[in-house]
Coordinates of C-alpha atoms in Angstrom, one line a residue:
X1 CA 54.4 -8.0 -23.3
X2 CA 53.1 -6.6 -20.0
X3 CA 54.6 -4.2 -18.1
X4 CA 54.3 -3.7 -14.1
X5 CA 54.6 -0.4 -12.0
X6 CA 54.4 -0.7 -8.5
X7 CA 53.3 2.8 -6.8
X8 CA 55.6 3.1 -3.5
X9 CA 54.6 4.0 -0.3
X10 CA 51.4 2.1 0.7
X11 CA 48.0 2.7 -1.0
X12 CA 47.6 3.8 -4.1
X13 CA 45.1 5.8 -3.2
X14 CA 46.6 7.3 -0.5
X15 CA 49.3 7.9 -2.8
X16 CA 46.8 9.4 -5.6
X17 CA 49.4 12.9 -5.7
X18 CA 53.1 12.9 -6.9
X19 CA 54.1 9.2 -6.3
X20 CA 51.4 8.2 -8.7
X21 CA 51.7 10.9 -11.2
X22 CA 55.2 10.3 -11.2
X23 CA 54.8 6.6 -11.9
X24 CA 52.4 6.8 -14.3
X25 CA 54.4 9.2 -16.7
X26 CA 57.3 7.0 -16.5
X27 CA 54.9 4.1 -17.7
X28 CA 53.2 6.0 -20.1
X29 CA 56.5 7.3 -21.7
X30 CA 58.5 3.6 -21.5
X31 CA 56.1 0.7 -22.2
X32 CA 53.0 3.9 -24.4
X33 CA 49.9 1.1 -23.3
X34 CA 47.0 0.5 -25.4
X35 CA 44.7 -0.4 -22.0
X36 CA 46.1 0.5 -18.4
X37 CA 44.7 -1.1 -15.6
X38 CA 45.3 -0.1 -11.9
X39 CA 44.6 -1.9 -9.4
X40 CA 44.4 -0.1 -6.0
X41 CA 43.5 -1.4 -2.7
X42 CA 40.1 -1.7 -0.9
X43 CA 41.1 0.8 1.7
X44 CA 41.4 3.9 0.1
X45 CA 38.4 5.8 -2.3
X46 CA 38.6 5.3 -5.9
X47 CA 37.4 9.4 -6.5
X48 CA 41.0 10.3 -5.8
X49 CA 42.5 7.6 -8.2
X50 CA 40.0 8.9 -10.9
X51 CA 40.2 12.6 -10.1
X52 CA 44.4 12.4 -11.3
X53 CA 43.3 10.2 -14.3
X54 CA 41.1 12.7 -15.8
X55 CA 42.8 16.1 -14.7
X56 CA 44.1 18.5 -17.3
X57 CA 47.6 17.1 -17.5
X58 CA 46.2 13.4 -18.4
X59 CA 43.4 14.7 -21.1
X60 CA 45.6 13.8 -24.2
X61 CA 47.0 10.8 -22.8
X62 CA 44.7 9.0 -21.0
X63 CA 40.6 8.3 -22.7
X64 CA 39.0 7.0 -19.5
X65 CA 36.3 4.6 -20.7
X66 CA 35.5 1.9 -18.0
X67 CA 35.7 1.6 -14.2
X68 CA 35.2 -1.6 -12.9
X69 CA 34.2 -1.6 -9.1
X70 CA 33.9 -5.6 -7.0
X71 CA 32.1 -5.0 -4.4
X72 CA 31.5 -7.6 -1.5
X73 CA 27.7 -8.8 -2.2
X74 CA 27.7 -9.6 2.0
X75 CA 27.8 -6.1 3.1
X76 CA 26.6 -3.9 0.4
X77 CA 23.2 -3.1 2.3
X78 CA 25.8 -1.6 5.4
X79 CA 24.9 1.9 6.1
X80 CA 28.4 3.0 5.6
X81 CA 27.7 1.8 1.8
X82 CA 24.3 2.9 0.8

């Protein structure tokens, strides 16, 4: 089966502190994933996202192995991205 947690309030990203911690340990305890995927929104910075995924408290939990990026192939030579 699959299991779904929504992050409230907004952006996950934006939410990268306690609402996502929080969420996260109740998914890890109830559904204990072989493969988690998170899917944040294009607005926020993924560095924040990864930064609570491999902190001390996720080390034994969590074995980071892939980060998959989509990226808009129209605007990836924009200043802002290069």
């Amino acid at each position: 089966g699959v299991f779904i947690r929504e992050v409230p309030g907004g952006c996950m990203c934006c939410a990268a502190g306690l609402p996502m911690q929080i969420a996260l340990n109740m998914l890890l305890a109830r559904a204990k994933p072989h493969r988690l995927l998170i899917e944040p929104t294009g607005l926020g910075h993924p560095k924040e996202v990864l930064a609570v995924l491999i902190s001390k408290h996720y080390r034994q939990a969590l074995d980071l192995r892939a980060t998959i990026t989509l990226v808009d192939a129209r605007k990836i030579h924009h200043d802002r991205y290069t």
